Amino acid sequence: IWAFATAGITGPRQREFVSYVASYLEDPDFASQFKAQELSNTAWACATLISKRSNDDNIDTEADDGSTVSFAEEEDAVLRILRIVASALEQRAEEFKPQEISNSLWAFATVGFGSVDTQSHPSNGYIFLKSDHHAADKTQVSHTLDIVSKSATQRLDRFRPQELNNLAWAYARLGHRGEASNEVFRGIGNEVLRRSHQFDPQDIGTCLWAMANMEFFDDDVYMAAASRLNRRRANLFKAQEMSNICWALATANMSPKYASAFDTTLVPAAKRPSLDDISDDPVTECFATTTAEMMRRPHQFKEQEMKDIMWGLSRVGLRHPRLFKMFAEYLVGNGESAEDRGRGLQGFSSQGLSNMAWSYAKQAQLASSAEYSRLKVGTKGRQAVHETSCLDVGELQINRLFSRVAEEALHGAGGLDRFTPQDLANKCWSFAILGLLHTEYFEGVRETVSKRLSSLTAGKMTPQYSTSSMAFKGQETANLIWSFATLSFPCTEMVDAFSNYDVLLCRTRGGAYDSDAIAKLFINQEMTNIAWAMAVLQTYPKGLVDIVYQGLFGCGGSDGEVDRLRSGGVQAEHVMSSLYTQMALEMEAPHLGKSLPSDYPQAWAQSTNGGKGRNKNRRETRPSDESSSTSMLNLSSSRLQLSIGEALHRVGFDHVQEHTIGADDIFSANNRQIDTSSFPVEFLSIDIANVEEKIGIEVDGPAHFVTVLDDESDEIGQIQSHSGRKKKGGKKITNGDDKMVMWEFLSNGRRKINGPTAFKHRLLGHLGWRIIHVPFWEWSELKGDEAAEDKFVRDLLEEV
């Protein structure tokens, strides 16, 4: 059977022979005659034959004499053989040499025998042979791995690097976690530290991938392994080996020493590290080497390898504008001709497509990170993110890329049904962060998510959705609702479906909500984002509102739960968001009867993620995608705003710049019984205001708008402005004496007001203000002509 596999001989006779071997091995006397090497070779051969099947091989054929063994029968025979090999390992592990152990476990993992994951994954070649006895198989393999770990860890110094590589990959692929597997990875890590020079690129890549997959994190081991991938040895590494290392470093949160090493957009050359500096840090040099090779030979990188490297860069906080621009053009073309559509996105898996989109959004978001504040480059807020994506990739290019991402998701094989909740949430978050809306895609997501949630709630999930990977976690719930709200895309049906689903998860039989269940489902940031998003969308399903208010403030819970929440604390940035939500609820959904605790936030400690008051059942805070600030304060006057103010003075309109409304004014104006003494003094701001007449003028820059990607006014990459002229997107400019590079957005008819801007308008309207909006492009088109500006503002004031 080893000869069949080695020679690649397949067919009806080969399948018949495998079935014959399985039948004879089930005789204990016959099986006992097999040496460890012979059993190992048999297991290896069976797995190899299964793994090398082509599509044509999956058609049952007859032997010359008319006999046949079906593929299903062959797979059953392979499983029977592997059970016998597993039993032998359990009973006589010490007889198996290092190669025999690694080959046997490799065989188990290759066909998914006894694995935790029960799904085949064609995108990465993973196979899972369906078994009628999977629970028993899983138990047997778990016990076998425990025994093997005890035997192998005592002699790992005798394992060759390739055998350690196979051992690590098998444990990770089978997915059985515990102290036994941890012991194996500690031992493998020690061998990497002791003799890393013996490990070739494949050994390094696979071992690190397996360690990260099994959440074994040891900084010294990762640094030692990463140091093997450098400029001097780059030509020795294949694309998969480099991508595995980068993915593992990012998964292990290995921080690069030089976060600005590749940022040619925002960081001047004088502030970027030299090549000698980079070579001092294995993590930075690893990414430097990989990205250089990726740009030099992109055709050698598969889609999964591309997305793992781009995801890794964004995850560890390394901005790389040149790479991301190049690959946007490589994948979807640069638009210079209708024929140039690039390599295409059809090779990306559902997860790969989502992670790739997430990587582009995160690259732009990193521009407002603490690292960039320290370097005194980059800016803050939503506009900084939009501006940076345009500077990095180009406005039309990023729009083209995300249009194609949406089209591939909608119309690729399997459509949206193939995307897990995490995939859908990540992709929607990416669009929202960049201020991009593809209406057909978001309509599809809204329908798909609503349908799945309704089926989950009713207990009628189809088999393809019945796995835990299709259940919606707290982060996915929050990111989806937040994305729709940010883009101001209505989704009442979807929010209602989330409400019904979460009620099912959190309500007790007595009808009350279980605070522990809420704490396991959501962290505070997620509940704050959900509350804000419901207010933006003006959608307040009672169940979800009740859950969020109990989870954040203890409303409806026990006195003890409120005390725990008080002592656990609240993050400063969440206070403002909660106040906006409360204001909206009181004005738009008073029937829900929600109110903040009378001592909020003054009696609540400053937030920590842990602390003595923390609910012991709350799941750990994990790294999450930070959403943009929900603050409606903007106390910096732009040049555009000041020039509009000057025109208003010329026409005699009395006004002030940056008028602020305090929380005390809002919450006391309507006789609300709430202590506002600890609320922010400045709660809402209006760009230009006539306070006496309550007329406000909001000057809306690019960050106040969403770009609609599939609007019909977009023709061959050009943008149709409201005035009828066509323009080719924006352009890069240098602003002021400091030579800061910025992006000048031009007018287009595909922009619509985003959720935060619409929400602020609504709240000000509830307070009796009449608000006029001035889109940035309308004023810019006047080009400083005072007569035209004066006429513009007179016409504007006639609107009120």
Coordinates of N, CA and C in Angstrom, one line a residue, residues 306-402:
M306 N -1.5 36.0 0.1 CA -1.6 37.5 0.1 C -2.4 38.0 1.3
K307 N -3.6 37.5 1.5 CA -4.4 38.0 2.6 C -3.8 37.8 3.9
D308 N -3.1 36.7 4.1 CA -2.4 36.5 5.4 C -1.3 37.5 5.7
I309 N -0.6 37.9 4.7 CA 0.5 38.9 4.8 C -0.1 40.2 5.1
M310 N -1.1 40.6 4.3 CA -1.7 41.9 4.4 C -2.5 42.0 5.8
W311 N -3.1 40.9 6.2 CA -3.8 40.9 7.5 C -2.7 41.0 8.6
G312 N -1.6 40.3 8.4 CA -0.5 40.4 9.4 C 0.0 41.8 9.6
L313 N 0.3 42.5 8.5 CA 0.8 43.8 8.6 C -0.2 44.7 9.4
S314 N -1.5 44.6 9.0 CA -2.5 45.5 9.7 C -2.6 45.1 11.1
R315 N -2.6 43.8 11.4 CA -2.8 43.3 12.8 C -1.7 43.8 13.7
V316 N -0.4 43.8 13.2 CA 0.7 44.3 14.1 C 0.9 45.8 14.1
G317 N 0.2 46.5 13.2 CA 0.3 47.9 13.2 C 1.3 48.5 12.2
L318 N 1.7 47.7 11.2 CA 2.6 48.2 10.2 C 1.9 48.7 9.0
R319 N 2.0 50.0 8.7 CA 1.4 50.5 7.5 C 2.4 50.3 6.3
H320 N 1.8 49.9 5.2 CA 2.7 49.7 4.0 C 1.9 50.2 2.8
P321 N 1.9 51.5 2.6 CA 1.1 52.1 1.4 C 1.5 51.5 0.1
R322 N 2.8 51.4 -0.2 CA 3.3 50.9 -1.5 C 2.7 49.5 -1.8
L323 N 2.8 48.6 -0.8 CA 2.3 47.3 -1.0 C 0.8 47.3 -1.3
F324 N 0.1 48.0 -0.5 CA -1.4 47.9 -0.6 C -1.9 48.6 -1.9
K325 N -1.2 49.6 -2.3 CA -1.6 50.3 -3.6 C -1.3 49.3 -4.8
M326 N -0.1 48.7 -4.7 CA 0.3 47.8 -5.8 C -0.6 46.6 -5.9
F327 N -1.1 46.1 -4.8 CA -1.9 44.9 -4.9 C -3.4 45.3 -5.2
A328 N -3.8 46.5 -4.8 CA -5.1 46.9 -5.3 C -5.1 46.9 -6.8
E329 N -4.1 47.5 -7.4 CA -4.0 47.5 -8.9 C -3.8 46.1 -9.5
Y330 N -3.0 45.3 -8.8 CA -2.7 44.0 -9.3 C -4.0 43.1 -9.3
L331 N -4.8 43.3 -8.3 CA -6.0 42.4 -8.2 C -7.2 42.9 -9.0
V332 N -7.4 44.2 -9.1 CA -8.6 44.7 -9.8 C -8.3 45.6 -11.0
G333 N -7.0 45.8 -11.3 CA -6.7 46.7 -12.4 C -6.6 48.2 -11.9
N334 N -6.1 49.1 -12.7 CA -6.0 50.5 -12.3 C -7.0 51.3 -13.0
G335 N -7.8 50.7 -13.8 CA -8.9 51.5 -14.5 C -8.5 52.3 -15.7
E336 N -7.2 52.1 -16.1 CA -6.8 52.9 -17.3 C -7.4 52.4 -18.6
S337 N -7.8 51.1 -18.6 CA -8.5 50.6 -19.7 C -9.6 49.6 -19.3
A338 N -10.7 49.5 -20.1 CA -11.8 48.6 -19.7 C -11.3 47.1 -19.6
E339 N -10.3 46.8 -20.4 CA -9.8 45.4 -20.4 C -9.0 45.0 -19.2
D340 N -8.4 46.0 -18.5 CA -7.6 45.7 -17.4 C -8.4 45.6 -16.1
R341 N -8.8 44.3 -15.8 CA -9.5 44.0 -14.6 C -8.7 43.3 -13.6
G342 N -7.4 43.2 -13.8 CA -6.5 42.6 -12.9 C -6.6 41.1 -12.7
R343 N -5.9 40.6 -11.8 CA -5.9 39.1 -11.5 C -7.3 38.7 -11.1
G344 N -8.1 39.5 -10.4 CA -9.4 39.1 -10.0 C -9.4 38.7 -8.5
L345 N -10.6 38.5 -8.0 CA -10.8 38.2 -6.6 C -11.4 36.8 -6.4
Q346 N -11.7 36.1 -7.5 CA -12.4 34.8 -7.5 C -11.6 33.8 -6.7
G347 N -10.3 33.9 -6.6 CA -9.5 32.9 -5.9 C -9.6 33.1 -4.4
F348 N -10.2 34.1 -3.8 CA -10.2 34.3 -2.4 C -11.4 33.5 -1.8
S349 N -11.1 32.9 -0.7 CA -12.2 32.2 0.1 C -13.0 33.3 0.7
S350 N -14.1 32.9 1.3 CA -15.0 33.9 2.0 C -14.3 34.6 3.1
Q351 N -13.5 33.9 3.9 CA -12.7 34.5 4.9 C -11.6 35.3 4.4
G352 N -11.0 34.9 3.3 CA -9.9 35.6 2.7 C -10.4 37.0 2.1
L353 N -11.5 37.0 1.5 CA -12.1 38.2 1.0 C -12.4 39.2 2.1
S354 N -12.9 38.7 3.2 CA -13.3 39.6 4.3 C -12.0 40.1 5.0
N355 N -11.0 39.2 5.2 CA -9.8 39.7 5.8 C -9.0 40.6 5.0
M356 N -9.0 40.5 3.7 CA -8.4 41.4 2.8 C -9.0 42.8 2.9
A357 N -10.3 42.8 2.9 CA -11.0 44.1 3.0 C -10.7 44.8 4.4
W358 N -10.7 43.9 5.4 CA -10.4 44.4 6.8 C -9.0 45.0 6.8
S359 N -8.1 44.4 6.1 CA -6.7 44.8 6.1 C -6.6 46.2 5.5
Y360 N -7.3 46.5 4.4 CA -7.2 47.8 3.8 C -7.8 48.9 4.7
A361 N -8.9 48.6 5.4 CA -9.6 49.5 6.3 C -8.7 49.8 7.5
K362 N -8.1 48.7 8.0 CA -7.2 48.9 9.2 C -6.0 49.7 8.9
Q363 N -5.4 49.6 7.6 CA -4.3 50.3 7.2 C -4.6 51.8 7.4
A364 N -5.7 52.2 6.9 CA -6.1 53.7 7.0 C -6.4 54.1 8.4
Q365 N -7.0 53.2 9.2 CA -7.3 53.5 10.6 C -6.1 53.7 11.4
L366 N -5.0 53.0 11.1 CA -3.8 53.1 11.9 C -3.2 54.5 11.9
A367 N -3.6 55.3 10.9 CA -3.0 56.6 10.8 C -3.3 57.5 12.0
S368 N -4.4 57.1 12.7 CA -4.8 57.9 13.9 C -4.4 57.2 15.2
S369 N -3.5 56.2 15.1 CA -3.1 55.5 16.3 C -2.1 56.2 17.2
A370 N -1.9 55.7 18.4 CA -1.0 56.3 19.3 C 0.4 56.5 18.8
E371 N 0.9 55.5 18.0 CA 2.2 55.5 17.4 C 2.4 56.7 16.5
Y372 N 1.4 57.0 15.8 CA 1.5 58.2 14.8 C 1.3 59.5 15.6
S373 N 0.6 59.5 16.7 CA 0.6 60.7 17.5 C 1.9 61.0 18.1
R374 N 2.6 59.9 18.5 CA 4.0 60.1 19.1 C 4.9 60.6 18.0
L375 N 4.8 60.2 16.8 CA 5.6 60.7 15.7 C 5.2 62.1 15.2
K376 N 4.1 62.6 15.7 CA 3.5 63.8 15.3 C 3.3 63.9 13.8
V377 N 2.7 62.8 13.3 CA 2.3 62.7 11.9 C 0.9 62.1 11.9
G378 N 0.2 62.3 10.9 CA -1.2 61.8 10.8 C -2.2 62.7 11.6
T379 N -3.4 62.5 11.4 CA -4.4 63.3 12.1 C -5.4 62.3 12.8
K380 N -6.5 62.9 13.3 CA -7.4 62.1 14.1 C -8.8 62.1 13.4
G381 N -9.6 61.2 13.8 CA -11.0 61.2 13.4 C -11.3 60.5 12.1
R382 N -12.6 60.5 11.8 CA -13.1 59.8 10.6 C -12.4 60.4 9.3
Q383 N -12.2 61.7 9.2 CA -11.7 62.2 8.0 C -10.2 61.8 7.8
A384 N -9.5 61.6 8.9 CA -8.1 61.1 8.8 C -8.1 59.8 8.1
V385 N -9.1 58.9 8.5 CA -9.1 57.6 7.9 C -9.4 57.6 6.4
H386 N -10.5 58.4 6.1 CA -10.8 58.5 4.7 C -9.7 59.1 3.8
E387 N -9.1 60.1 4.4 CA -8.0 60.8 3.7 C -6.8 59.9 3.5
T388 N -6.5 59.2 4.5 CA -5.3 58.3 4.4 C -5.5 57.2 3.4
S389 N -6.7 56.6 3.3 CA -7.0 55.5 2.4 C -6.8 56.1 0.9
C390 N -7.2 57.3 0.7 CA -7.0 58.0 -0.6 C -5.5 58.3 -0.9
L391 N -4.8 58.8 0.1 CA -3.4 59.0 -0.1 C -2.6 57.7 -0.3
D392 N -3.0 56.7 0.4 CA -2.3 55.4 0.2 C -2.5 54.7 -1.1
V393 N -3.8 54.6 -1.5 CA -4.2 53.8 -2.6 C -4.7 54.6 -3.8
G394 N -5.3 55.8 -3.5 CA -6.0 56.6 -4.5 C -7.5 56.4 -4.3
E395 N -8.2 57.5 -4.4 CA -9.7 57.5 -4.1 C -10.4 56.6 -5.1
L396 N -10.2 56.7 -6.4 CA -10.9 55.9 -7.3 C -10.4 54.4 -7.2
Q397 N -9.2 54.2 -6.9 CA -8.7 52.8 -6.8 C -9.3 52.1 -5.6
I398 N -9.4 52.8 -4.4 CA -10.0 52.1 -3.3 C -11.4 51.9 -3.5
N399 N -12.1 52.8 -4.2 CA -13.5 52.6 -4.6 C -13.7 51.4 -5.5
R400 N -12.7 51.3 -6.5 CA -12.8 50.2 -7.4 C -12.6 48.9 -6.7
L401 N -11.6 48.8 -5.8 CA -11.3 47.6 -5.1 C -12.5 47.1 -4.3
F402 N -13.1 48.0 -3.5 CA -14.3 47.6 -2.7 C -15.5 47.4 -3.5

